[in-house]
XYZ file of C-alpha atoms in Angstrom:
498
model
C -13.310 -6.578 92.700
C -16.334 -7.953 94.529
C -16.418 -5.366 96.898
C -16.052 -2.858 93.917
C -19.366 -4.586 92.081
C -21.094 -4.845 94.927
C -20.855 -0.965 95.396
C -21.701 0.040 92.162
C -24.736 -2.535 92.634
C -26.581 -0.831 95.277
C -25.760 2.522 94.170
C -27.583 1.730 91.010
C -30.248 0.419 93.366
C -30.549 3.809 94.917
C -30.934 5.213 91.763
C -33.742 2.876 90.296
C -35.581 3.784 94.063
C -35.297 7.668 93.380
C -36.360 6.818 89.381
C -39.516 4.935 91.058
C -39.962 7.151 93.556
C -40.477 10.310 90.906
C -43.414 7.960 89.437
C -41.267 6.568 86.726
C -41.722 3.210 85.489
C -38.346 2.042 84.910
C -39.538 -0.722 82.306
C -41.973 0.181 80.479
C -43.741 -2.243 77.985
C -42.675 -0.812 74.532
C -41.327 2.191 72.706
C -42.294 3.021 69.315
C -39.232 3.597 67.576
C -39.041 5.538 64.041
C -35.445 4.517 62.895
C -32.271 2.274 63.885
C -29.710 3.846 64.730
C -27.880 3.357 61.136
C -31.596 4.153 59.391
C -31.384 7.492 61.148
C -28.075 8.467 60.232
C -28.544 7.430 56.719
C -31.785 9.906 56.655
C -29.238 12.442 57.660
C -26.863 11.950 54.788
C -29.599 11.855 51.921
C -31.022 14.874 53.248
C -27.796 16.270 52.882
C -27.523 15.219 49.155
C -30.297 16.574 48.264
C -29.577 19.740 50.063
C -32.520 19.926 52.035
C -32.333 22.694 55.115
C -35.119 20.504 57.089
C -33.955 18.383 60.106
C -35.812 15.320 60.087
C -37.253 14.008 63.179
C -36.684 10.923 64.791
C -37.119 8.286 67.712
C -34.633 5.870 68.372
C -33.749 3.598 71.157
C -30.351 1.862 72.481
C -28.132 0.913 75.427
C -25.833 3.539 76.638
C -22.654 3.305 75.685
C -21.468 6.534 76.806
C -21.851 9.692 78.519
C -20.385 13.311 78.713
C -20.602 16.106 80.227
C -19.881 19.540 78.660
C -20.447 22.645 80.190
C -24.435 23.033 80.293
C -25.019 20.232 77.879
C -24.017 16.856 77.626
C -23.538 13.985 74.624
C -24.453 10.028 75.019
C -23.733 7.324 72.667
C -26.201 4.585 72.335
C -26.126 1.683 70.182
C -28.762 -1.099 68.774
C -28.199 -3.952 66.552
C -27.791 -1.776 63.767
C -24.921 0.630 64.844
C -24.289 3.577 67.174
C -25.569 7.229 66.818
C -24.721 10.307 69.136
C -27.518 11.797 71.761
C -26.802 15.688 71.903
C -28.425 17.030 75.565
C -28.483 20.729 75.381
C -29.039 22.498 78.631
C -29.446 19.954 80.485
C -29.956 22.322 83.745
C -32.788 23.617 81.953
C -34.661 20.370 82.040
C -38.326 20.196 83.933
C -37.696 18.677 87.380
C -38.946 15.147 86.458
C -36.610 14.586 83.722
C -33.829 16.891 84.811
C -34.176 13.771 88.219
C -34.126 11.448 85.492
C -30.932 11.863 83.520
C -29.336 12.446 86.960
C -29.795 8.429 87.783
C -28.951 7.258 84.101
C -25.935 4.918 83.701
C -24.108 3.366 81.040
C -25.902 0.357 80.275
C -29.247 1.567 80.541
C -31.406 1.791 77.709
C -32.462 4.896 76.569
C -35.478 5.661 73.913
C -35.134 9.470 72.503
C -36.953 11.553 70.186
C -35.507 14.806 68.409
C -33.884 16.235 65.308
C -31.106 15.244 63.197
C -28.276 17.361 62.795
C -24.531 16.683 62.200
C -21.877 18.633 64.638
C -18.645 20.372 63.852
C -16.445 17.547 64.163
C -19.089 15.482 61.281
C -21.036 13.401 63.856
C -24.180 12.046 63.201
C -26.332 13.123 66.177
C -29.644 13.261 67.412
C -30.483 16.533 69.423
C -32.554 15.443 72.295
C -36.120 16.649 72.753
C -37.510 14.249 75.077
C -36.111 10.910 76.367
C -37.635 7.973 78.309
C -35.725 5.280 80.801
C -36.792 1.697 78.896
C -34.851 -0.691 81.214
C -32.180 0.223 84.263
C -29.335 -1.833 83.795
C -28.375 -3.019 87.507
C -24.833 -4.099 86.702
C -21.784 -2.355 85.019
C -20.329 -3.340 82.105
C -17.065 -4.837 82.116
C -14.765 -1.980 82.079
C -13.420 -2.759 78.787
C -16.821 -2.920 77.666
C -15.350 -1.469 74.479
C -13.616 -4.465 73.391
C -14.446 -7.224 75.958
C -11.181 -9.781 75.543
C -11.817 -12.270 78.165
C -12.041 -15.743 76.041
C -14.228 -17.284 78.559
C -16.594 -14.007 79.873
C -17.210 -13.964 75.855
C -18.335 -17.657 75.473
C -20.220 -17.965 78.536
C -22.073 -14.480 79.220
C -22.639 -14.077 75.013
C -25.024 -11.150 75.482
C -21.985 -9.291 77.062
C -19.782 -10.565 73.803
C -22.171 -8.795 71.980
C -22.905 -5.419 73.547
C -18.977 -5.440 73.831
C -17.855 -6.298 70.705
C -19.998 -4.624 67.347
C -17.781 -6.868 64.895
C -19.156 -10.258 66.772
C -22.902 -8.861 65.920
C -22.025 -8.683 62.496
C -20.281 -12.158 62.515
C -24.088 -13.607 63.666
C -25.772 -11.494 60.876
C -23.255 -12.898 58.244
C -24.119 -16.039 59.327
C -28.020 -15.737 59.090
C -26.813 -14.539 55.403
C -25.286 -17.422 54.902
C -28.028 -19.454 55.333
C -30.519 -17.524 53.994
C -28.462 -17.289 50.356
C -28.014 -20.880 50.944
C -31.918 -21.945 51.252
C -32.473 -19.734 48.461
C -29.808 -21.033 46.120
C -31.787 -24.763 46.789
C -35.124 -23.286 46.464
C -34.696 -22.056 43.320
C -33.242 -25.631 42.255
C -36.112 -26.690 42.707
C -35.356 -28.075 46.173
C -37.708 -28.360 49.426
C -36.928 -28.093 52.403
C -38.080 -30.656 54.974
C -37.795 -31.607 58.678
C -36.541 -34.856 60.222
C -36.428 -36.233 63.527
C -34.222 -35.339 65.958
C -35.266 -37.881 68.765
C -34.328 -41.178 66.840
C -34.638 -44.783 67.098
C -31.501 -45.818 65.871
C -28.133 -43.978 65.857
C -27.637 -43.776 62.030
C -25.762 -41.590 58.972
C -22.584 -41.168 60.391
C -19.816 -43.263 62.109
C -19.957 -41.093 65.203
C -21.013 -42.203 69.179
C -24.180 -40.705 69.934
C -25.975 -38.869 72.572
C -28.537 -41.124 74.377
C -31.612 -40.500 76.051
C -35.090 -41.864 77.281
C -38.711 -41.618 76.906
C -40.453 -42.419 79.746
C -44.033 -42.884 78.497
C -42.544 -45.377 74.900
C -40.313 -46.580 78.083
C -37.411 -46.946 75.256
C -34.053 -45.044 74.547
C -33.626 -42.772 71.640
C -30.545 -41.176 69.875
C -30.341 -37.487 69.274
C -29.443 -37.794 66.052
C -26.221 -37.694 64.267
C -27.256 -37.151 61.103
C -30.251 -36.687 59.290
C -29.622 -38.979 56.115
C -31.095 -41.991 56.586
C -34.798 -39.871 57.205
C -33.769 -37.790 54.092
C -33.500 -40.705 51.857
C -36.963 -42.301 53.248
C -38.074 -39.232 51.303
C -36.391 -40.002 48.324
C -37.720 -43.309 48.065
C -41.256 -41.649 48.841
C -41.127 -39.637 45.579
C -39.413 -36.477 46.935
C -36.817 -36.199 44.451
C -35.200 -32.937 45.812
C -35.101 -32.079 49.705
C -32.788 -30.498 51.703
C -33.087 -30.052 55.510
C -31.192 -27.591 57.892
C -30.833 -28.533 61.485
C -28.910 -29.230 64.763
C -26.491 -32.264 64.916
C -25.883 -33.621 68.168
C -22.167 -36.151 68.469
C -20.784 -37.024 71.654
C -17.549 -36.683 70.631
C -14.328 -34.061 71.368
C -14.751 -30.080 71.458
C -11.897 -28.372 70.053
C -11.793 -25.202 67.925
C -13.680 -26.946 65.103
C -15.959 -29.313 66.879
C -18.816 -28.286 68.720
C -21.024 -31.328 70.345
C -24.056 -29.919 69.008
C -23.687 -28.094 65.192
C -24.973 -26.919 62.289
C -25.590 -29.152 59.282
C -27.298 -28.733 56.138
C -28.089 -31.711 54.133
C -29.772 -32.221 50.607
C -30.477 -34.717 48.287
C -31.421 -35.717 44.832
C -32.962 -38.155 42.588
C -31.073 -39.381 39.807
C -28.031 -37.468 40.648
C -24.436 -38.585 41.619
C -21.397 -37.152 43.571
C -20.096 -35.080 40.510
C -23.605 -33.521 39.954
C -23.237 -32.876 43.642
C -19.648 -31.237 43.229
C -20.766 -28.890 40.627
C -23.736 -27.985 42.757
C -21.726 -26.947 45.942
C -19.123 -25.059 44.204
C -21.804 -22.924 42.464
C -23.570 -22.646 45.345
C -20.596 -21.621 48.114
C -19.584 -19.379 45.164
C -22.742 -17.793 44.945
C -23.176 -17.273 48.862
C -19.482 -15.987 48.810
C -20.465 -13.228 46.324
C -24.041 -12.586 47.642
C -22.886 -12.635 51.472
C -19.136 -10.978 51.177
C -19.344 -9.172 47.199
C -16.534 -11.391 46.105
C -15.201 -14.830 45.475
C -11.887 -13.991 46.850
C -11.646 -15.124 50.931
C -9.490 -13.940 53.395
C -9.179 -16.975 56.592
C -5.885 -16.196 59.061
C -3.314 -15.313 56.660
C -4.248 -17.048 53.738
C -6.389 -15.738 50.533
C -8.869 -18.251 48.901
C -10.738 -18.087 45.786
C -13.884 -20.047 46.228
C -15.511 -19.687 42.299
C -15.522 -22.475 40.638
C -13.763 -24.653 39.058
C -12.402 -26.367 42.666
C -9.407 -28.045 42.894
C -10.085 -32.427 42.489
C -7.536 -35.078 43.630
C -7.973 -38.334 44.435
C -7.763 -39.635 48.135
C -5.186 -42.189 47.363
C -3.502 -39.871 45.565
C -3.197 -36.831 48.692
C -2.640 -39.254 51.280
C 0.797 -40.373 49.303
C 1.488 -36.896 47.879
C 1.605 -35.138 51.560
C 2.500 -38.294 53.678
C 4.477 -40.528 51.542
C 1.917 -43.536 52.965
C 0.074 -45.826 50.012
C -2.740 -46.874 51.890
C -3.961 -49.120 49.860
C -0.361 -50.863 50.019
C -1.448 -51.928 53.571
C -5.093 -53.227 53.620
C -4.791 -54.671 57.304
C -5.360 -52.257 60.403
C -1.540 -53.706 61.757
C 0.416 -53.381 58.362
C -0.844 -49.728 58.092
C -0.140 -48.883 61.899
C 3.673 -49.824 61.439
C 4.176 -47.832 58.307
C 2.185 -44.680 60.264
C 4.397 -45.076 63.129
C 7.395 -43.303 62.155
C 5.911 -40.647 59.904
C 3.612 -39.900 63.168
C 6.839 -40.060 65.610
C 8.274 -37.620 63.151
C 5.665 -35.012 64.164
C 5.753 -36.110 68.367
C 2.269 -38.374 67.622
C 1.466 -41.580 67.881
C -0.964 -44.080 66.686
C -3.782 -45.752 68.416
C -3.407 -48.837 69.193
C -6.999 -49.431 69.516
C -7.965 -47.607 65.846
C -9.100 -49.729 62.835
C -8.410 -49.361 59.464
C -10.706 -46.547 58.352
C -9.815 -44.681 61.294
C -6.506 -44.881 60.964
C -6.814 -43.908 57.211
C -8.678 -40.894 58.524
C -5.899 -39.809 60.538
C -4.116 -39.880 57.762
C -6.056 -37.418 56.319
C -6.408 -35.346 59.508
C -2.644 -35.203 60.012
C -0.733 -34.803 56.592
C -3.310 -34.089 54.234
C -5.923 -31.460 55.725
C -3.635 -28.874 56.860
C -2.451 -28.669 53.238
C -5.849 -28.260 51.599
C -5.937 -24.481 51.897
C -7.508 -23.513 48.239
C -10.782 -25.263 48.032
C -10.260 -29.069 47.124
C -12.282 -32.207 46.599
C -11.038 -34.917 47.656
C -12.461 -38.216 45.731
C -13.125 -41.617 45.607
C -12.770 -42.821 49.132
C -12.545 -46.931 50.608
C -15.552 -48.604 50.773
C -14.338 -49.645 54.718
C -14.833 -45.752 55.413
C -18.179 -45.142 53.519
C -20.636 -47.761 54.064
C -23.461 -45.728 52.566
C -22.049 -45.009 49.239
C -22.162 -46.481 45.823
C -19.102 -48.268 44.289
C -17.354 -46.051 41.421
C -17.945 -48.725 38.041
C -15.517 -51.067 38.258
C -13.709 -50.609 41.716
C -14.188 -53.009 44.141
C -13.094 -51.892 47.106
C -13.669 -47.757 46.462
C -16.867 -45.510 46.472
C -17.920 -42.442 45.159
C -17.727 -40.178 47.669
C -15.797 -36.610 48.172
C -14.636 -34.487 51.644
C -14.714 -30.765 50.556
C -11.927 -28.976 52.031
C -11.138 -25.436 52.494
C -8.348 -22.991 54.411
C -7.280 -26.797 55.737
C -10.412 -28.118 57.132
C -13.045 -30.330 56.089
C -16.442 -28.276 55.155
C -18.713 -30.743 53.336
C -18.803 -34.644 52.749
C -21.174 -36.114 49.828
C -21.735 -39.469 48.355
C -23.194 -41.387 45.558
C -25.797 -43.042 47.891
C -26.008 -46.704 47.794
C -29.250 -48.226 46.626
C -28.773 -51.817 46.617
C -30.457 -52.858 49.965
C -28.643 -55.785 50.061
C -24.870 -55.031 49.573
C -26.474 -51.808 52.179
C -27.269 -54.975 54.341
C -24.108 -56.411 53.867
C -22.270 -53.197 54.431
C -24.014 -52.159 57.517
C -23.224 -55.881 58.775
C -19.426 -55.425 58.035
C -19.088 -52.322 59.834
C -20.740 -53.666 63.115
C -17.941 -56.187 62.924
C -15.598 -53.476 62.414
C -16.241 -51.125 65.199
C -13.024 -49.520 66.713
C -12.026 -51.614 69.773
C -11.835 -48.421 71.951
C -15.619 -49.358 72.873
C -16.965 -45.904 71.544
C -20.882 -46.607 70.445
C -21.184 -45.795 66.773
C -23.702 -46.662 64.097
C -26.369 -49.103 64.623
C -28.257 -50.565 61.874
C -31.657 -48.895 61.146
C -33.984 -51.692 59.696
C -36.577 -49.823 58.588
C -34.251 -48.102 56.244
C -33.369 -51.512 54.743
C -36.869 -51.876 54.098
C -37.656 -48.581 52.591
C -34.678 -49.411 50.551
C -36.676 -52.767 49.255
C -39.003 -50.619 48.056
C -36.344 -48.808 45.407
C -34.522 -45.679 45.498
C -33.383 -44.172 42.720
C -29.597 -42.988 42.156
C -29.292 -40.408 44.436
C -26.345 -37.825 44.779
C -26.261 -36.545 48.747
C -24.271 -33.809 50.297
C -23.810 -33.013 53.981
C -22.507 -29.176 54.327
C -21.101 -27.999 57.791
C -22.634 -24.524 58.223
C -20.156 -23.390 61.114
C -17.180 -24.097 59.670
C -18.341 -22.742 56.208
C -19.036 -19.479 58.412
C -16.274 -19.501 59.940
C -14.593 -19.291 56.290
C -16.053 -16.503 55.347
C -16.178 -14.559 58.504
C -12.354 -14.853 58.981
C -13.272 -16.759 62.431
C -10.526 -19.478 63.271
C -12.612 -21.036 66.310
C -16.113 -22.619 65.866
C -16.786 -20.800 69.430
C -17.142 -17.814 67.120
C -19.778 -18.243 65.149
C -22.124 -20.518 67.318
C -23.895 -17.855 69.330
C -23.710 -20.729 72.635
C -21.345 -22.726 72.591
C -20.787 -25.537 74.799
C -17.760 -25.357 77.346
C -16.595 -27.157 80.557
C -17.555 -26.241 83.967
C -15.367 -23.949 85.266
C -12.614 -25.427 88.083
């Protein structure tokens, strides 16, 4: 196969040193291009229904995709971002020597810009008949020789730009996605949210119980945390007088890959002033409902073999209550790490798992939810009203000591947003942050630290504030029918290969 690669290498390189040699610049600094490739074949069709005899000229551009020979003339696909369209070569013997030496050296791969007329052939092509063409780049290397439907897993994830001139269907996965988040920063704009930016390089590791990526500035001679969230900046904001912001942006945990985890993602988060979790409910099922039916034309989602309907209302159950309806476990039955271990341990050995040893009590009650309760959350579901153990930065619901409001949105079995009631007593936030540092799993995994300065801009009074953190890859993933967060995150990070 090297051998074979090799070959077609230099023979390509021969062919860029006959290109040069006629005086050709092989890559040239622009090409003024009238249409895509889809603009210029819809120009064909409304000329067509208006019945108009005229055929429209046009330059595009695009990578060959194919070529072939026919008699005296010859046809060429080429495709750009927008589509494919059909080159039509007539009498190509005919050609002046210095383009007639020209097509001669063109492979697939290269790309081509062409000007001509519009015209569709017998078999209902739309085509461009060629009047003059011009070399824009050589492409030295073949494309994979399924280029038409590159299937190598790992060639796709590592060399993207082959993924892409491959596979059509993967472009218009990435242009859903920048749909996605375009209809989703307009759906907050016009709520009268704004949309800020936070740091990524911070002090203290805060906003989510996750271990953190670490890194140092020389010159402040001090570590910093990418961050893995942006919360506790967002709420500084709040307490500022920003009652509405929202901010869209990497998030960087150190943490497991798998199909849905990615150690760098997507994350939008927003919140407002005077606002609580079911203001925040409301809000997300309008606004995935609205995105669904801006982005797709319908409500109704299609994910592996199951069919959602993402309008709202969404389904609402409480945490307590899932956990016991799909695992038979009453957490709240076993309030020490130990008790709730032994009751896990034969509903786990039931499914060939077993517990960690070295988990505490949240995180055990999150593998609860991970095991026997996610899987089954196909139609979109909140689930409510969480421990306090596992939410340290939400408000107690009235009258509950020892649960929050919070909700985990779930959809097609996987978690897609998290939101709170944010906690705005800086003391029991104090307290709180104090009782988690206590609590850290004894696995040794770096978590959470507490951020001070948040304390104090809590002293300072924050209104009741209704948050919502919305995972953007997995919500495209959703409603691109994509089961593997590799598919929608244009570079993905994988291991070195053995």
């Amino acid at each position: 196969m090297a051998g074979r690669l090799t070959r077609i290498t230099e023979q390509r390189q021969e062919k860029l040193a006959r290109i040069r040699e006629r005086g050709i610049n092989p890559y040239p600094s622009r090409y003024q291009r009238s249409h895509t490739a889809h603009e210029a074949a819809s120009r064909l069709e409304e000329g067509e229904e208006t019945g108009s005899t005229r055929q429209p000229e046009v330059s595009v551009a695009g990578r060959i995709m194919a070529i072939r020979r026919m008699g005296r003339s010859a046809f060429a696909d080429i495709r750009d971002s927008s589509g494919k369209i059909q080159l039509l070569f007539l009498n190509i013997n005919q050609l002046d020597e210095q383009r007639g030496e020209l097509f001669k050296n063109l492979d697939i791969g290269d790309i081509l810009g062409v000007k001509g007329t519009l015209l569709r052939t017998k078999s209902g092509e739309p085509t461009v008949q060629v009047s003059d063409f011009e070399l824009l780049a050589k492409s030295m290397r073949p494309l994979p020789e399924k280029w038409h439907g590159l299937s190598d897993v790992d060639t796709r994830y590592r060399q993207r730009y082959l993924d892409l001139i491959g596979n059509p269907q993967v472009i218009e996965t990435f242009k859903a996605r920048s749909r996605i988040i375009t209809g989703i920063r307009q759906f907050l704009d016009q709520r009268g949210f704004i949309e800020v930016e936070t740091p990524v390089l911070q002090p203290s590791a805060g906003g989510a119980l996750a271990r953190p990526f670490v890194t140092h500035h020389h010159t402040l001679e001090r570590d910093f945390y990418l961050r893995i969230a942006p919360e506790l900046h967002l709420k500084r904001l709040i307490v500022g007088g920003l009652d509405k912001v929202y901010e869209l942006g990497r998030i960087f945990r150190n943490e497991g890959i798998s199909t849905r985890h990615n150690p760098e993602f997507t994350m939008m988060e927003s919140y407002e002033a005077y606002a609580d979790y079911n203001d925040v409910m409301c809000m997300l099922e309008e606004m995935v409902s609205k995105v669904c039916q801006e982005v797709l034309g319908t409500t109704r989602v299609t994910f592996g073999d199951h069919k959602m309907e993402m309008k709202a209302p969404w389904t609402r159950l409480s945490l307590r209550e899932a956990v016991e309806k799909f695992s038979g476990i009453d957490f709240v039955k076993y309030p020490t790490a130990d008790g709730l271990r032994a009751r896990m341990r034969p509903k786990m050995k039931e499914l060939g798992l077993k517990v960690d040893a070295g988990k505490n009590w949240p995180k055990l009650v999150d593998e609860l939810i991970s095991t026997f309760v996610e899987p089954n959350l196909i139609q979109p579901t909140f689930l409510t009203d969480y421990p306090v153990s596992m939410s340290p930065l939400a408000k107690n619901k009235p009258g509950e000591e020892r649960v929050v409001e919070r909700f985990e949105a779930f959809a097609g079995g996987m978690e897609i947003a998290n939101a709170f009631s944010e906690l705005n007593d800086p003391e029991e936030q104090r307290r709180r942050f104090q009782e988690q540092q206590k609590e850290r799993p004894t696995d040794g995994e770096v978590t959470e630290t507490i951020d001070e300065d948040y304390l104090l801009a809590l002293e300072y009074g924050m209104p009741p504030t209704g948050g919502l953190g919305v995972g953007i890859d997995r919500l495209v993933m959703l409603l691109t029918n994509n089961p593997s967060i590799r598919e929608v995150i244009l570079f993905p990070q994988l291991r070195d290969k053995p």
